[in-house]
JSON list of C-alpha atoms in Angstrom, two decimals:
[
{"chain": "A", "resi": 58, "resn": "UNK", "atom": "CA", "xyz": [82.85, 105.67, 29.99]},
{"chain": "A", "resi": 59, "resn": "UNK", "atom": "CA", "xyz": [86.31, 105.02, 30.93]},
{"chain": "A", "resi": 60, "resn": "UNK", "atom": "CA", "xyz": [87.74, 108.26, 32.92]},
{"chain": "A", "resi": 61, "resn": "UNK", "atom": "CA", "xyz": [91.70, 108.27, 33.61]},
{"chain": "A", "resi": 62, "resn": "UNK", "atom": "CA", "xyz": [93.16, 111.02, 36.27]},
{"chain": "A", "resi": 63, "resn": "UNK", "atom": "CA", "xyz": [96.75, 111.63, 36.27]},
{"chain": "A", "resi": 64, "resn": "UNK", "atom": "CA", "xyz": [98.85, 113.17, 39.16]},
{"chain": "A", "resi": 65, "resn": "UNK", "atom": "CA", "xyz": [100.71, 115.40, 39.62]},
{"chain": "A", "resi": 66, "resn": "UNK", "atom": "CA", "xyz": [100.51, 117.89, 36.40]},
{"chain": "A", "resi": 67, "resn": "UNK", "atom": "CA", "xyz": [104.00, 119.28, 36.81]},
{"chain": "A", "resi": 68, "resn": "UNK", "atom": "CA", "xyz": [107.04, 117.72, 38.40]},
{"chain": "A", "resi": 69, "resn": "UNK", "atom": "CA", "xyz": [110.34, 118.62, 38.71]},
{"chain": "A", "resi": 70, "resn": "UNK", "atom": "CA", "xyz": [113.53, 116.40, 40.06]},
{"chain": "A", "resi": 71, "resn": "UNK", "atom": "CA", "xyz": [117.06, 116.91, 40.37]},
{"chain": "A", "resi": 72, "resn": "UNK", "atom": "CA", "xyz": [119.19, 114.72, 37.93]},
{"chain": "A", "resi": 73, "resn": "UNK", "atom": "CA", "xyz": [119.58, 111.18, 39.40]},
{"chain": "A", "resi": 74, "resn": "UNK", "atom": "CA", "xyz": [116.60, 111.05, 41.71]},
{"chain": "A", "resi": 75, "resn": "UNK", "atom": "CA", "xyz": [113.49, 109.16, 40.84]},
{"chain": "A", "resi": 76, "resn": "UNK", "atom": "CA", "xyz": [110.04, 110.22, 39.55]},
{"chain": "A", "resi": 77, "resn": "UNK", "atom": "CA", "xyz": [106.71, 108.73, 40.46]},
{"chain": "A", "resi": 78, "resn": "UNK", "atom": "CA", "xyz": [103.66, 109.43, 38.08]},
{"chain": "A", "resi": 79, "resn": "UNK", "atom": "CA", "xyz": [100.27, 108.01, 39.25]},
{"chain": "A", "resi": 80, "resn": "UNK", "atom": "CA", "xyz": [96.98, 107.43, 37.48]},
{"chain": "A", "resi": 81, "resn": "UNK", "atom": "CA", "xyz": [93.85, 105.95, 38.32]},
{"chain": "A", "resi": 82, "resn": "UNK", "atom": "CA", "xyz": [91.39, 104.83, 36.00]},
{"chain": "A", "resi": 83, "resn": "UNK", "atom": "CA", "xyz": [87.46, 103.96, 36.34]},
{"chain": "A", "resi": 84, "resn": "UNK", "atom": "CA", "xyz": [86.62, 100.86, 34.27]},
{"chain": "A", "resi": 85, "resn": "UNK", "atom": "CA", "xyz": [87.19, 97.63, 35.86]},
{"chain": "A", "resi": 86, "resn": "UNK", "atom": "CA", "xyz": [87.19, 95.81, 32.30]},
{"chain": "A", "resi": 87, "resn": "UNK", "atom": "CA", "xyz": [90.43, 98.02, 31.46]},
{"chain": "A", "resi": 88, "resn": "UNK", "atom": "CA", "xyz": [93.21, 95.73, 31.17]},
{"chain": "A", "resi": 89, "resn": "UNK", "atom": "CA", "xyz": [95.98, 97.46, 28.95]},
{"chain": "A", "resi": 90, "resn": "UNK", "atom": "CA", "xyz": [97.61, 100.13, 30.40]},
{"chain": "A", "resi": 91, "resn": "UNK", "atom": "CA", "xyz": [100.43, 102.09, 28.15]},
{"chain": "A", "resi": 92, "resn": "UNK", "atom": "CA", "xyz": [102.70, 105.13, 28.95]},
{"chain": "A", "resi": 93, "resn": "UNK", "atom": "CA", "xyz": [103.52, 107.60, 26.46]},
{"chain": "A", "resi": 94, "resn": "UNK", "atom": "CA", "xyz": [106.33, 110.06, 26.32]},
{"chain": "A", "resi": 95, "resn": "UNK", "atom": "CA", "xyz": [106.26, 113.29, 24.26]},
{"chain": "A", "resi": 96, "resn": "UNK", "atom": "CA", "xyz": [109.05, 115.49, 24.03]},
{"chain": "A", "resi": 97, "resn": "UNK", "atom": "CA", "xyz": [108.56, 118.80, 22.80]},
{"chain": "A", "resi": 98, "resn": "UNK", "atom": "CA", "xyz": [106.96, 119.30, 19.23]},
{"chain": "A", "resi": 99, "resn": "UNK", "atom": "CA", "xyz": [107.01, 115.53, 18.87]},
{"chain": "A", "resi": 100, "resn": "UNK", "atom": "CA", "xyz": [104.77, 112.47, 18.40]},
{"chain": "A", "resi": 101, "resn": "UNK", "atom": "CA", "xyz": [103.95, 110.42, 21.88]},
{"chain": "A", "resi": 102, "resn": "UNK", "atom": "CA", "xyz": [105.90, 107.63, 21.69]},
{"chain": "A", "resi": 103, "resn": "UNK", "atom": "CA", "xyz": [105.30, 104.23, 23.89]},
{"chain": "A", "resi": 104, "resn": "UNK", "atom": "CA", "xyz": [107.82, 103.83, 26.70]},
{"chain": "A", "resi": 105, "resn": "UNK", "atom": "CA", "xyz": [106.33, 100.93, 28.53]},
{"chain": "A", "resi": 106, "resn": "UNK", "atom": "CA", "xyz": [102.99, 98.88, 29.01]},
{"chain": "A", "resi": 107, "resn": "UNK", "atom": "CA", "xyz": [101.32, 96.74, 31.22]},
{"chain": "A", "resi": 108, "resn": "UNK", "atom": "CA", "xyz": [98.76, 94.16, 30.91]},
{"chain": "A", "resi": 109, "resn": "UNK", "atom": "CA", "xyz": [96.45, 93.59, 33.89]},
{"chain": "A", "resi": 110, "resn": "UNK", "atom": "CA", "xyz": [97.52, 89.96, 34.42]},
{"chain": "A", "resi": 111, "resn": "UNK", "atom": "CA", "xyz": [100.68, 91.24, 35.98]},
{"chain": "A", "resi": 112, "resn": "UNK", "atom": "CA", "xyz": [101.36, 93.55, 38.58]},
{"chain": "A", "resi": 113, "resn": "UNK", "atom": "CA", "xyz": [104.73, 95.15, 37.60]},
{"chain": "A", "resi": 114, "resn": "UNK", "atom": "CA", "xyz": [107.05, 95.59, 34.71]},
{"chain": "A", "resi": 115, "resn": "UNK", "atom": "CA", "xyz": [110.72, 97.05, 34.56]},
{"chain": "A", "resi": 116, "resn": "UNK", "atom": "CA", "xyz": [112.52, 98.22, 31.68]},
{"chain": "A", "resi": 117, "resn": "UNK", "atom": "CA", "xyz": [116.07, 99.37, 32.66]},
{"chain": "A", "resi": 118, "resn": "UNK", "atom": "CA", "xyz": [115.37, 102.51, 34.38]},
{"chain": "A", "resi": 119, "resn": "UNK", "atom": "CA", "xyz": [111.76, 102.45, 33.85]},
{"chain": "A", "resi": 120, "resn": "UNK", "atom": "CA", "xyz": [108.86, 100.58, 35.68]},
{"chain": "A", "resi": 121, "resn": "UNK", "atom": "CA", "xyz": [105.17, 100.41, 35.86]},
{"chain": "A", "resi": 122, "resn": "UNK", "atom": "CA", "xyz": [103.23, 98.84, 38.86]},
{"chain": "A", "resi": 123, "resn": "UNK", "atom": "CA", "xyz": [99.60, 98.03, 38.51]},
{"chain": "A", "resi": 124, "resn": "UNK", "atom": "CA", "xyz": [97.04, 97.63, 41.46]},
{"chain": "A", "resi": 125, "resn": "UNK", "atom": "CA", "xyz": [93.73, 96.29, 39.91]},
{"chain": "A", "resi": 126, "resn": "UNK", "atom": "CA", "xyz": [91.97, 96.45, 43.06]},
{"chain": "A", "resi": 127, "resn": "UNK", "atom": "CA", "xyz": [92.53, 100.23, 43.69]},
{"chain": "A", "resi": 128, "resn": "UNK", "atom": "CA", "xyz": [92.55, 100.91, 40.19]},
{"chain": "A", "resi": 129, "resn": "UNK", "atom": "CA", "xyz": [95.59, 102.58, 39.92]},
{"chain": "A", "resi": 130, "resn": "UNK", "atom": "CA", "xyz": [98.89, 102.66, 37.97]},
{"chain": "A", "resi": 131, "resn": "UNK", "atom": "CA", "xyz": [102.17, 104.20, 38.13]},
{"chain": "A", "resi": 132, "resn": "UNK", "atom": "CA", "xyz": [105.30, 105.06, 36.48]},
{"chain": "A", "resi": 133, "resn": "UNK", "atom": "CA", "xyz": [108.46, 104.99, 38.16]},
{"chain": "A", "resi": 134, "resn": "UNK", "atom": "CA", "xyz": [111.93, 106.42, 36.42]},
{"chain": "A", "resi": 135, "resn": "UNK", "atom": "CA", "xyz": [115.02, 105.93, 38.74]},
{"chain": "A", "resi": 136, "resn": "UNK", "atom": "CA", "xyz": [118.34, 107.72, 38.16]},
{"chain": "A", "resi": 137, "resn": "UNK", "atom": "CA", "xyz": [116.54, 110.42, 36.11]},
{"chain": "A", "resi": 138, "resn": "UNK", "atom": "CA", "xyz": [118.63, 112.22, 33.23]},
{"chain": "A", "resi": 139, "resn": "UNK", "atom": "CA", "xyz": [117.92, 115.40, 31.87]},
{"chain": "A", "resi": 140, "resn": "UNK", "atom": "CA", "xyz": [116.94, 113.71, 28.51]},
{"chain": "A", "resi": 141, "resn": "UNK", "atom": "CA", "xyz": [114.13, 112.23, 30.59]},
{"chain": "A", "resi": 142, "resn": "UNK", "atom": "CA", "xyz": [112.47, 115.62, 30.70]},
{"chain": "A", "resi": 143, "resn": "UNK", "atom": "CA", "xyz": [109.08, 115.52, 28.22]},
{"chain": "A", "resi": 144, "resn": "UNK", "atom": "CA", "xyz": [105.19, 115.09, 28.74]},
{"chain": "A", "resi": 145, "resn": "UNK", "atom": "CA", "xyz": [104.31, 111.44, 29.98]},
{"chain": "A", "resi": 146, "resn": "UNK", "atom": "CA", "xyz": [100.57, 110.45, 29.28]},
{"chain": "A", "resi": 147, "resn": "UNK", "atom": "CA", "xyz": [99.24, 107.35, 31.13]},
{"chain": "A", "resi": 148, "resn": "UNK", "atom": "CA", "xyz": [96.50, 105.46, 29.01]},
{"chain": "A", "resi": 149, "resn": "UNK", "atom": "CA", "xyz": [93.99, 102.97, 29.58]},
{"chain": "A", "resi": 150, "resn": "UNK", "atom": "CA", "xyz": [92.35, 100.70, 27.08]},
{"chain": "A", "resi": 151, "resn": "UNK", "atom": "CA", "xyz": [90.35, 96.96, 27.06]},
{"chain": "A", "resi": 152, "resn": "UNK", "atom": "CA", "xyz": [92.39, 94.69, 24.69]},
{"chain": "A", "resi": 153, "resn": "UNK", "atom": "CA", "xyz": [89.39, 94.02, 22.59]},
{"chain": "A", "resi": 154, "resn": "UNK", "atom": "CA", "xyz": [88.84, 94.71, 19.01]},
{"chain": "A", "resi": 155, "resn": "UNK", "atom": "CA", "xyz": [89.91, 98.26, 18.41]},
{"chain": "A", "resi": 156, "resn": "UNK", "atom": "CA", "xyz": [91.95, 98.95, 21.91]},
{"chain": "A", "resi": 157, "resn": "UNK", "atom": "CA", "xyz": [90.73, 102.79, 22.37]},
{"chain": "A", "resi": 158, "resn": "UNK", "atom": "CA", "xyz": [92.90, 104.31, 24.39]},
{"chain": "A", "resi": 159, "resn": "UNK", "atom": "CA", "xyz": [91.94, 106.68, 26.91]},
{"chain": "A", "resi": 160, "resn": "UNK", "atom": "CA", "xyz": [94.45, 109.04, 28.35]},
{"chain": "A", "resi": 161, "resn": "UNK", "atom": "CA", "xyz": [95.31, 110.99, 31.33]},
{"chain": "A", "resi": 162, "resn": "UNK", "atom": "CA", "xyz": [96.01, 114.73, 31.29]},
{"chain": "A", "resi": 163, "resn": "UNK", "atom": "CA", "xyz": [99.85, 114.31, 31.43]},
{"chain": "A", "resi": 164, "resn": "UNK", "atom": "CA", "xyz": [102.70, 115.11, 33.41]},
{"chain": "A", "resi": 165, "resn": "UNK", "atom": "CA", "xyz": [105.41, 117.40, 32.54]},
{"chain": "A", "resi": 166, "resn": "UNK", "atom": "CA", "xyz": [108.49, 115.99, 34.01]},
{"chain": "A", "resi": 167, "resn": "UNK", "atom": "CA", "xyz": [111.67, 118.39, 34.38]},
{"chain": "A", "resi": 168, "resn": "UNK", "atom": "CA", "xyz": [115.12, 116.70, 35.10]},
{"chain": "A", "resi": 169, "resn": "UNK", "atom": "CA", "xyz": [117.05, 119.73, 36.33]},
{"chain": "A", "resi": 170, "resn": "UNK", "atom": "CA", "xyz": [120.91, 119.15, 35.86]},
{"chain": "B", "resi": 635, "resn": "UNK", "atom": "CA", "xyz": [112.28, 101.79, 11.67]},
{"chain": "B", "resi": 636, "resn": "UNK", "atom": "CA", "xyz": [108.69, 102.12, 9.83]},
{"chain": "B", "resi": 637, "resn": "UNK", "atom": "CA", "xyz": [106.77, 105.59, 11.02]},
{"chain": "B", "resi": 638, "resn": "UNK", "atom": "CA", "xyz": [103.14, 106.81, 10.72]},
{"chain": "B", "resi": 639, "resn": "UNK", "atom": "CA", "xyz": [103.30, 110.40, 8.79]},
{"chain": "B", "resi": 640, "resn": "UNK", "atom": "CA", "xyz": [100.99, 112.91, 8.75]},
{"chain": "B", "resi": 641, "resn": "UNK", "atom": "CA", "xyz": [100.32, 115.68, 6.32]},
{"chain": "B", "resi": 642, "resn": "UNK", "atom": "CA", "xyz": [100.14, 118.75, 6.55]},
{"chain": "B", "resi": 643, "resn": "UNK", "atom": "CA", "xyz": [101.93, 119.62, 9.52]},
{"chain": "B", "resi": 644, "resn": "UNK", "atom": "CA", "xyz": [99.85, 122.67, 10.20]},
{"chain": "B", "resi": 645, "resn": "UNK", "atom": "CA", "xyz": [96.75, 123.73, 8.49]},
{"chain": "B", "resi": 646, "resn": "UNK", "atom": "CA", "xyz": [95.15, 127.14, 8.97]},
{"chain": "B", "resi": 647, "resn": "UNK", "atom": "CA", "xyz": [91.62, 127.58, 7.63]},
{"chain": "B", "resi": 648, "resn": "UNK", "atom": "CA", "xyz": [88.59, 129.78, 8.05]},
{"chain": "B", "resi": 649, "resn": "UNK", "atom": "CA", "xyz": [85.64, 128.90, 10.22]},
{"chain": "B", "resi": 650, "resn": "UNK", "atom": "CA", "xyz": [82.87, 126.80, 8.10]},
{"chain": "B", "resi": 651, "resn": "UNK", "atom": "CA", "xyz": [85.65, 125.49, 5.39]},
{"chain": "B", "resi": 652, "resn": "UNK", "atom": "CA", "xyz": [86.16, 122.21, 4.91]},
{"chain": "B", "resi": 653, "resn": "UNK", "atom": "CA", "xyz": [89.67, 120.48, 5.68]},
{"chain": "B", "resi": 654, "resn": "UNK", "atom": "CA", "xyz": [91.05, 117.27, 5.21]},
{"chain": "B", "resi": 655, "resn": "UNK", "atom": "CA", "xyz": [93.97, 115.93, 7.18]},
{"chain": "B", "resi": 656, "resn": "UNK", "atom": "CA", "xyz": [95.78, 112.83, 5.78]},
{"chain": "B", "resi": 657, "resn": "UNK", "atom": "CA", "xyz": [97.79, 110.25, 7.25]},
{"chain": "B", "resi": 658, "resn": "UNK", "atom": "CA", "xyz": [99.86, 107.27, 6.13]},
{"chain": "B", "resi": 659, "resn": "UNK", "atom": "CA", "xyz": [99.65, 104.35, 8.52]},
{"chain": "B", "resi": 660, "resn": "UNK", "atom": "CA", "xyz": [102.79, 101.86, 8.66]},
{"chain": "B", "resi": 661, "resn": "UNK", "atom": "CA", "xyz": [102.13, 99.45, 6.06]},
{"chain": "B", "resi": 662, "resn": "UNK", "atom": "CA", "xyz": [100.52, 95.88, 7.16]},
{"chain": "B", "resi": 663, "resn": "UNK", "atom": "CA", "xyz": [98.76, 97.65, 9.77]},
{"chain": "B", "resi": 664, "resn": "UNK", "atom": "CA", "xyz": [95.07, 96.96, 9.96]},
{"chain": "B", "resi": 665, "resn": "UNK", "atom": "CA", "xyz": [93.81, 99.26, 13.16]},
{"chain": "B", "resi": 666, "resn": "UNK", "atom": "CA", "xyz": [93.82, 103.23, 12.44]},
{"chain": "B", "resi": 667, "resn": "UNK", "atom": "CA", "xyz": [92.60, 105.85, 14.85]},
{"chain": "B", "resi": 668, "resn": "UNK", "atom": "CA", "xyz": [92.19, 109.64, 15.27]},
{"chain": "B", "resi": 669, "resn": "UNK", "atom": "CA", "xyz": [93.08, 111.35, 18.50]},
{"chain": "B", "resi": 670, "resn": "UNK", "atom": "CA", "xyz": [93.09, 115.05, 19.13]},
{"chain": "B", "resi": 671, "resn": "UNK", "atom": "CA", "xyz": [94.38, 117.19, 21.65]},
{"chain": "B", "resi": 672, "resn": "UNK", "atom": "CA", "xyz": [93.36, 120.75, 22.10]},
{"chain": "B", "resi": 673, "resn": "UNK", "atom": "CA", "xyz": [96.18, 122.95, 23.62]},
{"chain": "B", "resi": 674, "resn": "UNK", "atom": "CA", "xyz": [96.52, 122.22, 27.34]},
{"chain": "B", "resi": 675, "resn": "UNK", "atom": "CA", "xyz": [94.45, 119.81, 27.37]},
{"chain": "B", "resi": 676, "resn": "UNK", "atom": "CA", "xyz": [94.36, 115.58, 27.21]},
{"chain": "B", "resi": 677, "resn": "UNK", "atom": "CA", "xyz": [94.59, 113.71, 24.12]},
{"chain": "B", "resi": 678, "resn": "UNK", "atom": "CA", "xyz": [90.81, 112.64, 23.02]},
{"chain": "B", "resi": 679, "resn": "UNK", "atom": "CA", "xyz": [90.04, 109.81, 21.05]},
{"chain": "B", "resi": 680, "resn": "UNK", "atom": "CA", "xyz": [88.02, 110.60, 17.98]},
{"chain": "B", "resi": 681, "resn": "UNK", "atom": "CA", "xyz": [87.48, 107.35, 15.97]},
{"chain": "B", "resi": 682, "resn": "UNK", "atom": "CA", "xyz": [88.67, 104.06, 15.31]},
{"chain": "B", "resi": 683, "resn": "UNK", "atom": "CA", "xyz": [88.57, 102.28, 11.86]},
{"chain": "B", "resi": 684, "resn": "UNK", "atom": "CA", "xyz": [89.16, 98.49, 10.61]},
{"chain": "B", "resi": 685, "resn": "UNK", "atom": "CA", "xyz": [88.24, 96.44, 7.92]},
{"chain": "B", "resi": 686, "resn": "UNK", "atom": "CA", "xyz": [86.99, 99.54, 5.84]},
{"chain": "B", "resi": 687, "resn": "UNK", "atom": "CA", "xyz": [84.62, 100.84, 8.45]},
{"chain": "B", "resi": 688, "resn": "UNK", "atom": "CA", "xyz": [84.42, 102.68, 11.61]},
{"chain": "B", "resi": 689, "resn": "UNK", "atom": "CA", "xyz": [84.65, 100.57, 14.55]},
{"chain": "B", "resi": 690, "resn": "UNK", "atom": "CA", "xyz": [84.12, 102.96, 17.25]},
{"chain": "B", "resi": 691, "resn": "UNK", "atom": "CA", "xyz": [83.63, 106.60, 17.33]},
{"chain": "B", "resi": 692, "resn": "UNK", "atom": "CA", "xyz": [83.60, 109.31, 20.32]},
{"chain": "B", "resi": 693, "resn": "UNK", "atom": "CA", "xyz": [80.64, 111.93, 21.10]},
{"chain": "B", "resi": 694, "resn": "UNK", "atom": "CA", "xyz": [83.11, 114.33, 19.78]},
{"chain": "B", "resi": 695, "resn": "UNK", "atom": "CA", "xyz": [83.01, 112.73, 16.26]},
{"chain": "B", "resi": 696, "resn": "UNK", "atom": "CA", "xyz": [79.72, 114.14, 14.67]},
{"chain": "B", "resi": 697, "resn": "UNK", "atom": "CA", "xyz": [78.19, 114.30, 11.40]},
{"chain": "B", "resi": 698, "resn": "UNK", "atom": "CA", "xyz": [80.69, 117.09, 10.47]},
{"chain": "B", "resi": 699, "resn": "UNK", "atom": "CA", "xyz": [83.43, 114.59, 10.79]},
{"chain": "B", "resi": 700, "resn": "UNK", "atom": "CA", "xyz": [84.34, 111.51, 8.33]},
{"chain": "B", "resi": 701, "resn": "UNK", "atom": "CA", "xyz": [87.20, 109.15, 7.72]},
{"chain": "B", "resi": 702, "resn": "UNK", "atom": "CA", "xyz": [88.26, 107.52, 4.63]},
{"chain": "B", "resi": 703, "resn": "UNK", "atom": "CA", "xyz": [90.63, 105.03, 3.70]},
{"chain": "B", "resi": 704, "resn": "UNK", "atom": "CA", "xyz": [90.93, 105.90, -0.01]},
{"chain": "B", "resi": 705, "resn": "UNK", "atom": "CA", "xyz": [93.43, 103.52, -1.09]},
{"chain": "B", "resi": 706, "resn": "UNK", "atom": "CA", "xyz": [95.78, 101.09, 0.36]},
{"chain": "B", "resi": 707, "resn": "UNK", "atom": "CA", "xyz": [97.79, 103.62, 2.02]},
{"chain": "B", "resi": 708, "resn": "UNK", "atom": "CA", "xyz": [96.27, 106.86, 3.08]},
{"chain": "B", "resi": 709, "resn": "UNK", "atom": "CA", "xyz": [93.69, 107.20, 6.06]},
{"chain": "B", "resi": 710, "resn": "UNK", "atom": "CA", "xyz": [92.06, 110.75, 6.23]},
{"chain": "B", "resi": 711, "resn": "UNK", "atom": "CA", "xyz": [90.10, 112.60, 8.49]},
{"chain": "B", "resi": 712, "resn": "UNK", "atom": "CA", "xyz": [87.63, 115.38, 7.01]},
{"chain": "B", "resi": 713, "resn": "UNK", "atom": "CA", "xyz": [85.84, 118.18, 8.67]},
{"chain": "B", "resi": 714, "resn": "UNK", "atom": "CA", "xyz": [83.06, 119.19, 6.67]},
{"chain": "B", "resi": 715, "resn": "UNK", "atom": "CA", "xyz": [82.48, 122.84, 8.24]},
{"chain": "B", "resi": 716, "resn": "UNK", "atom": "CA", "xyz": [85.11, 123.66, 10.72]},
{"chain": "B", "resi": 717, "resn": "UNK", "atom": "CA", "xyz": [84.29, 125.49, 14.07]},
{"chain": "B", "resi": 718, "resn": "UNK", "atom": "CA", "xyz": [86.60, 127.45, 16.12]},
{"chain": "B", "resi": 719, "resn": "UNK", "atom": "CA", "xyz": [86.62, 124.83, 18.91]},
{"chain": "B", "resi": 720, "resn": "UNK", "atom": "CA", "xyz": [88.27, 122.28, 16.57]},
{"chain": "B", "resi": 721, "resn": "UNK", "atom": "CA", "xyz": [91.56, 124.10, 16.56]},
{"chain": "B", "resi": 722, "resn": "UNK", "atom": "CA", "xyz": [93.77, 121.30, 18.13]},
{"chain": "B", "resi": 723, "resn": "UNK", "atom": "CA", "xyz": [96.53, 119.02, 17.38]},
{"chain": "B", "resi": 724, "resn": "UNK", "atom": "CA", "xyz": [95.03, 115.92, 15.34]},
{"chain": "B", "resi": 725, "resn": "UNK", "atom": "CA", "xyz": [97.20, 112.67, 15.81]},
{"chain": "B", "resi": 726, "resn": "UNK", "atom": "CA", "xyz": [96.53, 109.75, 13.64]},
{"chain": "B", "resi": 727, "resn": "UNK", "atom": "CA", "xyz": [97.82, 106.33, 15.21]},
{"chain": "B", "resi": 728, "resn": "UNK", "atom": "CA", "xyz": [98.02, 102.50, 13.83]},
{"chain": "B", "resi": 729, "resn": "UNK", "atom": "CA", "xyz": [98.22, 99.41, 14.98]},
{"chain": "B", "resi": 730, "resn": "UNK", "atom": "CA", "xyz": [99.16, 96.08, 13.87]},
{"chain": "B", "resi": 731, "resn": "UNK", "atom": "CA", "xyz": [96.60, 93.12, 14.35]},
{"chain": "B", "resi": 732, "resn": "UNK", "atom": "CA", "xyz": [98.97, 90.95, 16.15]},
{"chain": "B", "resi": 733, "resn": "UNK", "atom": "CA", "xyz": [100.09, 94.06, 18.53]},
{"chain": "B", "resi": 734, "resn": "UNK", "atom": "CA", "xyz": [98.82, 96.18, 21.55]},
{"chain": "B", "resi": 735, "resn": "UNK", "atom": "CA", "xyz": [101.09, 99.07, 20.76]},
{"chain": "B", "resi": 736, "resn": "UNK", "atom": "CA", "xyz": [99.43, 102.32, 18.89]},
{"chain": "B", "resi": 737, "resn": "UNK", "atom": "CA", "xyz": [102.07, 104.12, 17.09]},
{"chain": "B", "resi": 738, "resn": "UNK", "atom": "CA", "xyz": [101.27, 107.84, 16.58]},
{"chain": "B", "resi": 739, "resn": "UNK", "atom": "CA", "xyz": [102.03, 110.24, 13.94]},
{"chain": "B", "resi": 740, "resn": "UNK", "atom": "CA", "xyz": [103.66, 113.65, 14.54]},
{"chain": "B", "resi": 741, "resn": "UNK", "atom": "CA", "xyz": [100.35, 115.20, 14.27]},
{"chain": "B", "resi": 742, "resn": "UNK", "atom": "CA", "xyz": [98.79, 118.04, 12.14]},
{"chain": "B", "resi": 743, "resn": "UNK", "atom": "CA", "xyz": [98.24, 121.24, 14.23]},
{"chain": "B", "resi": 744, "resn": "UNK", "atom": "CA", "xyz": [94.70, 122.71, 12.96]},
{"chain": "B", "resi": 745, "resn": "UNK", "atom": "CA", "xyz": [94.05, 126.23, 13.05]},
{"chain": "B", "resi": 746, "resn": "UNK", "atom": "CA", "xyz": [90.61, 127.52, 12.83]},
{"chain": "B", "resi": 747, "resn": "UNK", "atom": "CA", "xyz": [90.27, 131.13, 12.51]}
]
């Protein structure tokens, strides 16, 4: 089955700096890659996703890149703000029937003012 | 904006007891999921449900687990005889037929003593 590895497990940056979180996946049939943000005590919320037919997607300060050949994808957050502090999870899925998500272990991002 | 809801937020039970975790998916969503997250570990897929039947289940989802959609709004996860290792946060999620995003509930923290 699918296996998703995520690095780093913790990341501390200064406000205004960029943050990059990387994930690799094992199943070459995976073609949908969402990123979820989970603030302390709250539900995971989708912040951006990418499908395998594109290599990059951007939404304001957040971007995701995908390298299908290498089977890795990354989350980029620019101009970080303290409210970006949270745990970020990457996931992989096949866009067939049930879209079962396989998650990475998560990255605790801390943005220091 | 519609949200997935879950009850209770926290459930404490004795080992060997049965528990039922409840979820109300977003109305008009057709795909339902249960995931769990043991403290400090990754979110793991348990089961997916569509058209009143299980579409996929993981190795974790053994005979002690069952799911049901007893009416048009609720989606439940039952653990027949809880074990200490069932202690975790259980997340319900739902997805629309036309979309790829899974919307997560706030979770139920299950503590087995």
